[in-house]
Amino acid sequence: MLSGAWRAGVWRLLALVAAAIAIGAWFGQPAAAALIVVGAWTALMLHRLYRLCRTLDSRTLLRPASGRDLWSRIGQNLAQRQRASRRTRRRLIEQLRSFRDAAAALPDGVVALDAERRIVWFNAAARDLLGLDPRHDGGAEITHLLRAPRVVQWFAEGAEAPLTDVASPADDHVRLSLRSIPYADARSLLVARDISQLQRLEQVRRDFVANVSHELRTPLTVVHGYLDMIEPESLPEYEPILRELRLQSRRMTQIVEDLLTLSRLEAQQSTPDERVIMAALLESLRREGVALSQGRHQIVLERVGDRDLAGSTKDLHSAFSNLLSNAVRYTPDGGRIVLRWECDESGGRMTVSDTGPGIPAQHLPRLTERFYRVSTSRSRESGGTGLGLSIVKHVLMLHQAHLEIHSEVGVGSRFVCVFGPERLLPAALPQAS
Ligand code: ADP
């Protein structure tokens, strides 16, 4: 390329000189004409050289060249540039090396994957946690090495949310959490973290709560039983104390029962897939609501769609009944409570809505935490344990469903249990009597 441009330049000069000689010969001065053309050409070249020199000077990273003639300035400039680019390259290599060393020293397993999910690089922790072999596994597709069906499916579905509690391919006792972090050009980083210790602690916590609740159950039943045996009328001066004792012992029993329910749900991995006959379940919920409300509210049942659900009747009844009892407890007298079951191709939705006080928006994200209450005194007065929505969340999780909460202060609340289409069953035929 460069020699082509050089040759074209020489040809252009020769053509100009030839043309000058021809025109000069016409006037009888061929040598003078050739000299004028060569002089002008040289001046033009010097001007361009000057501009090039200025550009190089202005872009020099270090200090401008100090040579007196243009050629030596350009020479100095180019030499400086070469030295600077060598230094930059060395610095970049060092930085790259220190990045790799830092990533290699991470306690989490890190695997760099290309757009086809083939392994580009991995660190020492990935070798230990994921059982990867640096001699053979570079370039292999990650799903050929991590072959657990859950992991393969997770990758197939885009690996967006973290995947927890995966057994390490290197050691069954090590439990991992996997995260995929996308970066440039559809490449991604697979990060594997050892969560065995965390899981053990979580198990200890669960066992502790379950054991304490279990241990408290019997003494509470005894206390409750004795309190029930005492007739307040026979001890009129202790009547208010007895009433309070009964109330509190009932509350404690309810908390213990709710904690035991939660422990059972947490220990469960899946639900029995029995047919939940929605028509019967809704009717029984309505009756429960009417009994709880004792005529203080208008309770309405709406059934749009006649599909049943696959899951645990007992657990789903407990979840829906928690939502209904909240609606009754928090909605002032004269309010309206609607139980609505609707289903279509996208799934099923069980909604409990009320015209109660509503919940300020800042509380909504934390409402399903254990013992989280908007107003502790109001919850206690109404006989709440602070565990109801936590139970609802766990029951729904076991059914691969989720809870949506919509609420507006002064207008009311709407709790929606959203089920996927795979949970819907054609409605059962009515039994012949
Ligand atoms: P609790 O036993 O205290 O009712 P939950 O877990 O069932 O506990 O509910 C958590 C909190 O959410 C309640 O303390 C209450 O402040 C709020 N809440 C739940 N349902 C409603 C409702 N329908 N209307 C207004 N507030 C509600």
CSV table of C-alpha atoms in Angstrom, one decimal, residues 20-420:
chain,number,residue,atom,x,y,z
A,20,ALA,CA,6.6,21.9,-17.4
A,21,ILE,CA,9.5,21.1,-19.8
A,22,ALA,CA,7.0,20.8,-22.8
A,23,ILE,CA,5.4,24.1,-21.9
A,24,GLY,CA,8.8,25.7,-21.1
A,25,ALA,CA,10.1,24.5,-24.5
A,26,TRP,CA,7.3,26.3,-26.2
A,27,PHE,CA,8.6,29.6,-24.6
A,28,GLY,CA,12.2,28.6,-25.1
A,29,GLN,CA,12.9,28.1,-21.3
A,30,PRO,CA,12.4,24.3,-20.6
A,31,ALA,CA,15.0,24.2,-17.7
A,32,ALA,CA,13.5,27.2,-15.9
A,33,ALA,CA,10.0,25.7,-16.2
A,34,ALA,CA,11.2,22.4,-14.8
A,35,LEU,CA,13.0,24.2,-11.9
A,36,ILE,CA,9.9,26.2,-11.0
A,37,VAL,CA,7.7,23.0,-10.9
A,38,VAL,CA,10.3,21.1,-8.8
A,39,GLY,CA,10.7,24.2,-6.4
A,40,ALA,CA,6.9,24.4,-6.0
A,41,TRP,CA,6.6,20.7,-5.4
A,42,THR,CA,9.4,20.8,-2.7
A,43,ALA,CA,7.7,23.8,-1.0
A,44,LEU,CA,4.4,21.9,-0.9
A,45,MET,CA,6.1,18.8,0.5
A,46,LEU,CA,7.8,20.9,3.2
A,47,HIS,CA,4.5,22.5,4.2
A,48,ARG,CA,2.9,19.0,4.5
A,49,LEU,CA,5.9,17.8,6.5
A,50,TYR,CA,5.5,20.8,8.9
A,51,ARG,CA,1.9,20.0,9.4
A,52,LEU,CA,2.6,16.3,10.1
A,53,CYS,CA,5.3,17.4,12.6
A,54,ARG,CA,2.9,19.7,14.4
A,55,THR,CA,0.3,17.0,14.6
A,56,LEU,CA,2.8,14.5,16.1
A,57,ASP,CA,4.0,17.1,18.6
A,58,SER,CA,0.5,17.9,19.8
A,59,ARG,CA,-0.3,14.2,20.3
A,60,THR,CA,2.9,13.2,22.0
A,61,LEU,CA,2.1,11.6,25.3
A,62,LEU,CA,5.4,12.6,26.9
A,63,ARG,CA,7.1,15.8,25.8
A,64,PRO,CA,7.2,17.4,22.4
A,65,ALA,CA,10.3,16.6,20.3
A,66,SER,CA,13.1,19.1,20.6
A,67,GLY,CA,15.1,18.4,17.4
A,68,ARG,CA,15.7,21.4,15.1
A,69,ASP,CA,15.0,20.0,11.7
A,70,LEU,CA,11.7,18.4,10.7
A,71,TRP,CA,13.1,15.0,10.0
A,72,SER,CA,14.8,14.6,13.3
A,73,ARG,CA,11.6,15.8,15.1
A,74,ILE,CA,9.6,13.2,13.3
A,75,GLY,CA,12.2,10.5,14.1
A,76,GLN,CA,12.1,11.5,17.8
A,77,ASN,CA,8.4,11.5,17.8
A,78,LEU,CA,8.0,8.1,16.3
A,79,ALA,CA,10.7,6.6,18.7
A,80,GLN,CA,8.8,8.1,21.7
A,81,ARG,CA,5.6,6.6,20.3
A,82,GLN,CA,7.1,3.2,20.0
A,83,ARG,CA,8.5,3.3,23.5
A,84,ALA,CA,5.1,4.4,24.9
A,85,SER,CA,3.2,1.7,23.0
A,86,ARG,CA,5.6,-0.9,24.4
A,87,ARG,CA,5.1,0.4,27.9
A,88,THR,CA,1.3,0.4,27.4
A,89,ARG,CA,1.4,-3.1,26.2
A,90,ARG,CA,3.5,-4.2,29.2
A,91,ARG,CA,1.1,-2.4,31.6
A,92,LEU,CA,-2.0,-4.0,29.9
A,93,ILE,CA,-0.4,-7.5,30.2
A,94,GLU,CA,0.4,-6.8,33.9
A,95,GLN,CA,-3.2,-5.6,34.5
A,96,LEU,CA,-4.6,-8.6,32.8
A,97,ARG,CA,-2.4,-10.9,34.8
A,98,SER,CA,-3.4,-9.2,38.1
A,99,PHE,CA,-7.1,-9.5,37.1
A,100,ARG,CA,-6.6,-13.2,36.5
A,101,ASP,CA,-4.7,-13.6,39.7
A,102,ALA,CA,-7.5,-11.8,41.6
A,103,ALA,CA,-10.2,-13.9,40.0
A,104,ALA,CA,-8.2,-17.1,40.6
A,105,ALA,CA,-8.0,-16.2,44.3
A,106,LEU,CA,-11.7,-15.7,44.7
A,107,PRO,CA,-13.4,-18.2,47.1
A,108,ASP,CA,-16.3,-18.4,44.7
A,109,GLY,CA,-16.0,-20.6,41.6
A,110,VAL,CA,-15.9,-18.4,38.5
A,111,VAL,CA,-16.2,-19.8,34.9
A,112,ALA,CA,-16.0,-17.5,31.9
A,113,LEU,CA,-18.3,-18.8,29.1
A,114,ASP,CA,-18.6,-17.7,25.5
A,115,ALA,CA,-21.8,-17.1,23.6
A,116,GLU,CA,-22.3,-20.8,23.0
A,117,ARG,CA,-21.7,-21.5,26.8
A,118,ARG,CA,-18.3,-23.1,26.1
A,119,ILE,CA,-15.7,-22.7,28.9
A,120,VAL,CA,-13.1,-20.0,28.1
A,121,TRP,CA,-11.5,-19.9,31.5
A,122,PHE,CA,-12.1,-20.9,35.2
A,123,ASN,CA,-10.5,-20.4,38.5
A,124,ALA,CA,-9.2,-22.8,41.1
A,125,ALA,CA,-12.4,-22.6,43.2
A,126,ALA,CA,-14.5,-23.6,40.1
A,127,ARG,CA,-12.1,-26.6,39.7
A,128,ASP,CA,-12.9,-27.7,43.3
A,129,LEU,CA,-16.6,-26.8,43.5
A,130,LEU,CA,-17.7,-27.8,40.0
A,131,GLY,CA,-15.2,-30.6,39.5
A,132,LEU,CA,-13.7,-29.0,36.3
A,133,ASP,CA,-10.4,-30.3,35.0
A,134,PRO,CA,-8.0,-27.6,33.5
A,135,ARG,CA,-6.4,-30.2,31.2
A,136,HIS,CA,-9.6,-31.3,29.4
A,137,ASP,CA,-12.4,-29.0,30.1
A,138,GLY,CA,-11.4,-25.7,28.4
A,139,GLY,CA,-13.6,-25.3,25.4
A,140,ALA,CA,-16.2,-27.8,26.5
A,141,GLU,CA,-19.9,-26.9,26.7
A,142,ILE,CA,-20.8,-26.2,30.4
A,143,THR,CA,-24.0,-28.3,30.3
A,144,HIS,CA,-21.9,-31.3,29.1
A,145,LEU,CA,-20.0,-31.1,32.4
A,146,LEU,CA,-22.8,-29.9,34.8
A,147,ARG,CA,-25.4,-32.4,33.8
A,148,ALA,CA,-27.9,-32.3,36.7
A,149,PRO,CA,-31.3,-31.9,35.0
A,150,ARG,CA,-32.1,-28.8,37.1
A,151,VAL,CA,-28.9,-27.1,36.0
A,152,VAL,CA,-29.5,-28.0,32.3
A,153,GLN,CA,-33.0,-26.7,32.5
A,154,TRP,CA,-31.9,-23.6,34.2
A,155,PHE,CA,-29.4,-22.8,31.4
A,156,ALA,CA,-32.0,-23.7,28.8
A,157,GLU,CA,-34.4,-21.2,30.4
A,158,GLY,CA,-31.8,-18.4,30.2
A,159,ALA,CA,-30.3,-18.7,33.7
A,160,GLU,CA,-31.7,-15.3,34.8
A,161,ALA,CA,-32.5,-15.8,38.5
A,162,PRO,CA,-29.9,-17.5,40.7
A,163,LEU,CA,-30.3,-21.3,41.2
A,164,THR,CA,-29.9,-22.4,44.8
A,165,ASP,CA,-29.3,-25.7,46.5
A,166,VAL,CA,-27.5,-27.5,43.7
A,167,ALA,CA,-25.4,-30.5,44.7
A,168,SER,CA,-21.7,-30.0,43.7
A,169,PRO,CA,-20.7,-32.5,41.0
A,170,ALA,CA,-17.4,-33.0,42.9
A,171,ASP,CA,-19.0,-33.7,46.3
A,172,ASP,CA,-22.7,-34.5,47.0
A,173,HIS,CA,-22.5,-32.9,50.5
A,174,VAL,CA,-21.4,-29.5,49.2
A,175,ARG,CA,-24.5,-27.4,48.2
A,176,LEU,CA,-24.0,-24.6,45.7
A,177,SER,CA,-25.8,-21.5,44.6
A,178,LEU,CA,-25.3,-20.7,40.9
A,179,ARG,CA,-25.5,-17.3,39.2
A,180,SER,CA,-25.0,-16.4,35.6
A,181,ILE,CA,-23.8,-12.8,35.0
A,182,PRO,CA,-24.0,-11.8,31.3
A,183,TYR,CA,-21.5,-9.4,29.8
A,184,ALA,CA,-20.3,-8.2,26.4
A,185,ASP,CA,-21.4,-10.1,23.2
A,186,ALA,CA,-23.6,-12.7,24.9
A,187,ARG,CA,-20.7,-14.0,27.0
A,188,SER,CA,-21.3,-14.8,30.6
A,189,LEU,CA,-19.7,-15.5,33.9
A,190,LEU,CA,-20.9,-18.5,35.9
A,191,VAL,CA,-20.4,-17.9,39.6
A,192,ALA,CA,-20.7,-20.9,42.0
A,193,ARG,CA,-20.9,-20.2,45.7
A,194,ASP,CA,-20.6,-22.9,48.5
A,195,ILE,CA,-23.7,-22.4,50.6
A,196,SER,CA,-23.4,-25.6,52.7
A,197,GLN,CA,-22.6,-23.8,55.9
A,198,LEU,CA,-25.4,-21.3,55.4
A,199,GLN,CA,-27.8,-24.2,54.8
A,200,ARG,CA,-26.7,-26.0,57.8
A,201,LEU,CA,-27.3,-22.9,60.0
A,202,GLU,CA,-30.7,-22.5,58.4
A,203,GLN,CA,-31.5,-26.1,59.2
A,204,VAL,CA,-30.4,-25.6,62.8
A,205,ARG,CA,-32.7,-22.5,63.0
A,206,ARG,CA,-35.6,-24.5,61.5
A,207,ASP,CA,-35.1,-27.4,63.8
A,208,PHE,CA,-34.8,-25.1,66.8
A,209,VAL,CA,-38.1,-23.3,66.1
A,210,ALA,CA,-39.9,-26.6,65.4
A,211,ASN,CA,-38.5,-28.2,68.6
A,212,VAL,CA,-39.4,-25.2,70.8
A,213,SER,CA,-42.9,-25.0,69.3
A,214,HIS,CA,-43.4,-28.7,69.8
A,215,GLU,CA,-42.1,-28.6,73.4
A,216,LEU,CA,-44.4,-25.6,74.2
A,217,ARG,CA,-47.5,-27.3,72.8
A,218,THR,CA,-48.2,-29.7,75.6
A,219,PRO,CA,-47.7,-27.3,78.6
A,220,LEU,CA,-49.9,-24.8,76.8
A,221,THR,CA,-52.6,-27.3,76.2
A,222,VAL,CA,-52.5,-28.2,79.9
A,223,VAL,CA,-52.7,-24.5,81.0
A,224,HIS,CA,-55.4,-23.9,78.5
A,225,GLY,CA,-57.4,-26.9,79.7
A,226,TYR,CA,-57.2,-25.8,83.4
A,227,LEU,CA,-58.2,-22.3,82.6
A,228,ASP,CA,-61.2,-23.6,80.7
A,229,MET,CA,-62.2,-25.6,83.7
A,230,ILE,CA,-62.4,-22.6,86.0
A,231,GLU,CA,-65.9,-21.0,85.9
A,232,PRO,CA,-65.4,-17.2,86.0
A,233,GLU,CA,-68.7,-16.8,87.8
A,234,SER,CA,-67.4,-18.8,90.8
A,235,LEU,CA,-64.6,-16.3,91.2
A,236,PRO,CA,-66.2,-12.9,90.3
A,237,GLU,CA,-63.3,-10.9,91.7
A,238,TYR,CA,-60.9,-12.7,89.3
A,239,GLU,CA,-63.1,-12.6,86.3
A,240,PRO,CA,-61.2,-9.9,84.3
A,241,ILE,CA,-57.9,-11.7,85.1
A,242,LEU,CA,-59.3,-15.1,84.0
A,243,ARG,CA,-60.6,-13.6,80.8
A,244,GLU,CA,-57.2,-12.1,80.0
A,245,LEU,CA,-55.4,-15.4,80.8
A,246,ARG,CA,-57.7,-17.3,78.5
A,247,LEU,CA,-57.2,-14.8,75.7
A,248,GLN,CA,-53.4,-14.9,76.0
A,249,SER,CA,-53.2,-18.7,76.3
A,250,ARG,CA,-55.3,-19.0,73.2
A,251,ARG,CA,-53.0,-16.5,71.4
A,252,MET,CA,-49.9,-18.5,72.5
A,253,THR,CA,-51.5,-21.7,71.3
A,254,GLN,CA,-52.3,-20.2,68.0
A,255,ILE,CA,-48.7,-18.8,67.6
A,256,VAL,CA,-47.3,-22.3,68.4
A,257,GLU,CA,-49.7,-23.9,65.9
A,258,ASP,CA,-48.7,-21.4,63.2
A,259,LEU,CA,-45.0,-21.9,63.9
A,260,LEU,CA,-45.5,-25.7,63.6
A,261,THR,CA,-47.4,-25.2,60.3
A,262,LEU,CA,-44.6,-23.0,59.0
A,263,SER,CA,-41.9,-25.6,60.0
A,264,ARG,CA,-43.8,-28.4,58.3
A,265,LEU,CA,-44.2,-26.3,55.1
A,266,GLU,CA,-40.5,-25.3,55.1
A,267,ALA,CA,-39.4,-28.9,55.5
A,268,GLN,CA,-41.6,-30.0,52.6
A,269,GLN,CA,-40.1,-30.1,49.1
A,270,SER,CA,-43.3,-30.7,47.2
A,271,THR,CA,-47.0,-31.1,47.7
A,272,PRO,CA,-49.3,-34.1,47.1
A,273,ASP,CA,-50.9,-33.6,43.7
A,274,GLU,CA,-54.4,-34.3,44.7
A,275,ARG,CA,-57.5,-32.7,43.0
A,276,VAL,CA,-58.6,-29.6,44.9
A,277,ILE,CA,-62.2,-29.3,44.1
A,278,MET,CA,-62.6,-25.5,43.9
A,279,ALA,CA,-66.4,-25.4,44.0
A,280,ALA,CA,-66.4,-27.2,47.4
A,281,LEU,CA,-63.4,-25.3,48.7
A,282,LEU,CA,-64.9,-21.9,47.8
A,283,GLU,CA,-68.2,-22.8,49.4
A,284,SER,CA,-66.6,-23.9,52.6
A,285,LEU,CA,-64.5,-20.7,52.7
A,286,ARG,CA,-67.6,-18.6,52.3
A,287,ARG,CA,-69.3,-20.4,55.2
A,288,GLU,CA,-66.2,-19.9,57.3
A,289,GLY,CA,-66.2,-16.2,56.4
A,290,VAL,CA,-69.8,-15.8,57.3
A,291,ALA,CA,-69.2,-17.5,60.7
A,292,LEU,CA,-66.2,-15.3,61.4
A,293,SER,CA,-67.9,-12.1,60.4
A,294,GLN,CA,-71.1,-12.9,62.3
A,295,GLY,CA,-73.1,-10.7,60.0
A,296,ARG,CA,-70.8,-7.7,60.2
A,297,HIS,CA,-69.7,-7.8,56.6
A,298,GLN,CA,-71.2,-8.6,53.2
A,299,ILE,CA,-69.3,-11.7,51.9
A,300,VAL,CA,-69.6,-12.4,48.2
A,301,LEU,CA,-68.4,-15.4,46.2
A,302,GLU,CA,-67.6,-15.0,42.5
A,303,ARG,CA,-66.6,-18.0,40.3
A,304,VAL,CA,-65.4,-17.2,36.8
A,305,GLY,CA,-64.2,-20.4,35.2
A,306,ASP,CA,-64.8,-23.9,36.5
A,307,ARG,CA,-61.3,-25.5,36.7
A,308,ASP,CA,-60.0,-27.3,39.7
A,309,LEU,CA,-56.4,-27.1,41.0
A,310,ALA,CA,-53.8,-29.8,41.5
A,311,GLY,CA,-52.2,-29.6,44.9
A,312,SER,CA,-52.8,-30.0,48.6
A,313,THR,CA,-56.4,-29.3,49.6
A,314,LYS,CA,-55.4,-28.9,53.3
A,315,ASP,CA,-52.6,-26.4,52.6
A,316,LEU,CA,-54.5,-24.4,50.0
A,317,HIS,CA,-57.5,-24.2,52.3
A,318,SER,CA,-55.3,-23.0,55.1
A,319,ALA,CA,-53.7,-20.3,52.8
A,320,PHE,CA,-57.0,-19.0,51.4
A,321,SER,CA,-58.6,-19.1,54.9
A,322,ASN,CA,-55.7,-17.0,56.3
A,323,LEU,CA,-56.4,-14.3,53.6
A,324,LEU,CA,-60.1,-14.5,54.3
A,325,SER,CA,-59.7,-14.2,58.1
A,326,ASN,CA,-57.4,-11.2,57.6
A,327,ALA,CA,-60.0,-9.5,55.4
A,328,VAL,CA,-62.7,-10.2,58.1
A,329,ARG,CA,-60.4,-9.0,61.0
A,330,TYR,CA,-59.2,-5.8,59.4
A,331,THR,CA,-62.3,-4.7,57.5
A,332,PRO,CA,-64.6,-2.4,59.6
A,333,ASP,CA,-68.2,-3.5,60.1
A,334,GLY,CA,-70.4,-3.0,57.0
A,335,GLY,CA,-67.5,-3.6,54.7
A,336,ARG,CA,-67.6,-5.9,51.6
A,337,ILE,CA,-65.4,-8.9,51.1
A,338,VAL,CA,-65.2,-10.7,47.8
A,339,LEU,CA,-63.8,-14.2,47.2
A,340,ARG,CA,-63.1,-14.6,43.4
A,341,TRP,CA,-61.8,-17.7,41.5
A,342,GLU,CA,-61.0,-17.1,37.9
A,343,CYS,CA,-59.1,-19.2,35.4
A,344,ASP,CA,-58.1,-19.1,31.7
A,345,GLU,CA,-55.2,-20.4,29.5
A,346,SER,CA,-52.7,-18.3,31.4
A,347,GLY,CA,-53.5,-19.9,34.8
A,348,GLY,CA,-55.7,-19.5,37.8
A,349,ARG,CA,-56.2,-16.6,40.2
A,350,MET,CA,-57.8,-16.8,43.6
A,351,THR,CA,-58.5,-13.2,44.9
A,352,VAL,CA,-59.6,-12.1,48.3
A,353,SER,CA,-60.5,-8.4,48.3
A,354,ASP,CA,-61.9,-6.2,51.0
A,355,THR,CA,-63.0,-2.6,51.6
A,356,GLY,CA,-60.8,-2.4,54.7
A,357,PRO,CA,-58.3,0.3,55.7
A,358,GLY,CA,-55.7,-0.6,53.1
A,359,ILE,CA,-52.0,-0.9,53.7
A,360,PRO,CA,-49.5,1.9,53.0
A,361,ALA,CA,-47.2,1.1,50.0
A,362,GLN,CA,-44.0,1.0,52.0
A,363,HIS,CA,-45.2,-2.0,54.0
A,364,LEU,CA,-46.2,-4.2,51.1
A,365,PRO,CA,-42.8,-5.7,50.2
A,366,ARG,CA,-42.3,-6.9,53.8
A,367,LEU,CA,-45.8,-8.1,54.6
A,368,THR,CA,-45.0,-11.8,54.1
A,369,GLU,CA,-42.1,-11.8,56.6
A,370,ARG,CA,-42.7,-13.6,59.8
A,371,PHE,CA,-44.1,-11.4,62.5
A,372,TYR,CA,-44.2,-8.4,60.3
A,373,ARG,CA,-47.2,-6.3,61.1
A,374,VAL,CA,-48.3,-2.8,59.9
A,375,SER,CA,-49.8,-2.1,63.3
A,376,THR,CA,-48.8,-4.5,66.1
A,377,SER,CA,-51.5,-3.5,68.5
A,378,ARG,CA,-54.3,-3.8,65.8
A,379,SER,CA,-53.0,-7.2,64.8
A,380,ARG,CA,-53.0,-8.4,68.5
A,381,GLU,CA,-56.4,-7.0,69.2
A,382,SER,CA,-57.8,-8.8,66.3
A,383,GLY,CA,-56.2,-12.1,67.4
A,384,GLY,CA,-53.4,-12.1,64.7
A,385,THR,CA,-50.1,-14.0,65.2
A,386,GLY,CA,-48.2,-12.1,62.5
A,387,LEU,CA,-47.6,-15.4,60.7
A,388,GLY,CA,-50.6,-15.7,58.4
A,389,LEU,CA,-49.2,-14.2,55.3
A,390,SER,CA,-45.9,-16.1,55.8
A,391,ILE,CA,-47.9,-19.3,55.7
A,392,VAL,CA,-49.7,-18.2,52.6
A,393,LYS,CA,-46.4,-17.5,50.9
A,394,HIS,CA,-44.9,-20.9,51.7
A,395,VAL,CA,-48.0,-22.8,50.6
A,396,LEU,CA,-48.0,-20.9,47.3
A,397,MET,CA,-44.3,-21.6,46.8
A,398,LEU,CA,-44.9,-25.3,47.2
A,399,HIS,CA,-47.5,-25.0,44.4
A,400,GLN,CA,-45.1,-22.9,42.2
A,401,ALA,CA,-47.5,-20.1,42.6
A,402,HIS,CA,-47.1,-16.6,44.1
A,403,LEU,CA,-48.9,-13.9,46.0
A,404,GLU,CA,-49.7,-10.5,44.6
A,405,ILE,CA,-50.8,-7.7,47.0
A,406,HIS,CA,-52.5,-4.6,45.8
A,407,SER,CA,-53.7,-2.1,48.4
A,408,GLU,CA,-54.8,1.5,48.7
A,409,VAL,CA,-55.1,3.3,52.0
A,410,GLY,CA,-58.7,4.2,52.7
A,411,VAL,CA,-60.0,2.1,49.7
A,412,GLY,CA,-59.1,-1.6,50.5
A,413,SER,CA,-56.8,-4.5,49.8
A,414,ARG,CA,-56.6,-7.2,47.2
A,415,PHE,CA,-54.6,-10.4,47.8
A,416,VAL,CA,-54.2,-12.5,44.7
A,417,CYS,CA,-52.8,-16.1,44.6
A,418,VAL,CA,-51.6,-16.7,41.1
A,419,PHE,CA,-51.2,-20.3,39.8
A,420,GLY,CA,-49.6,-21.4,36.6
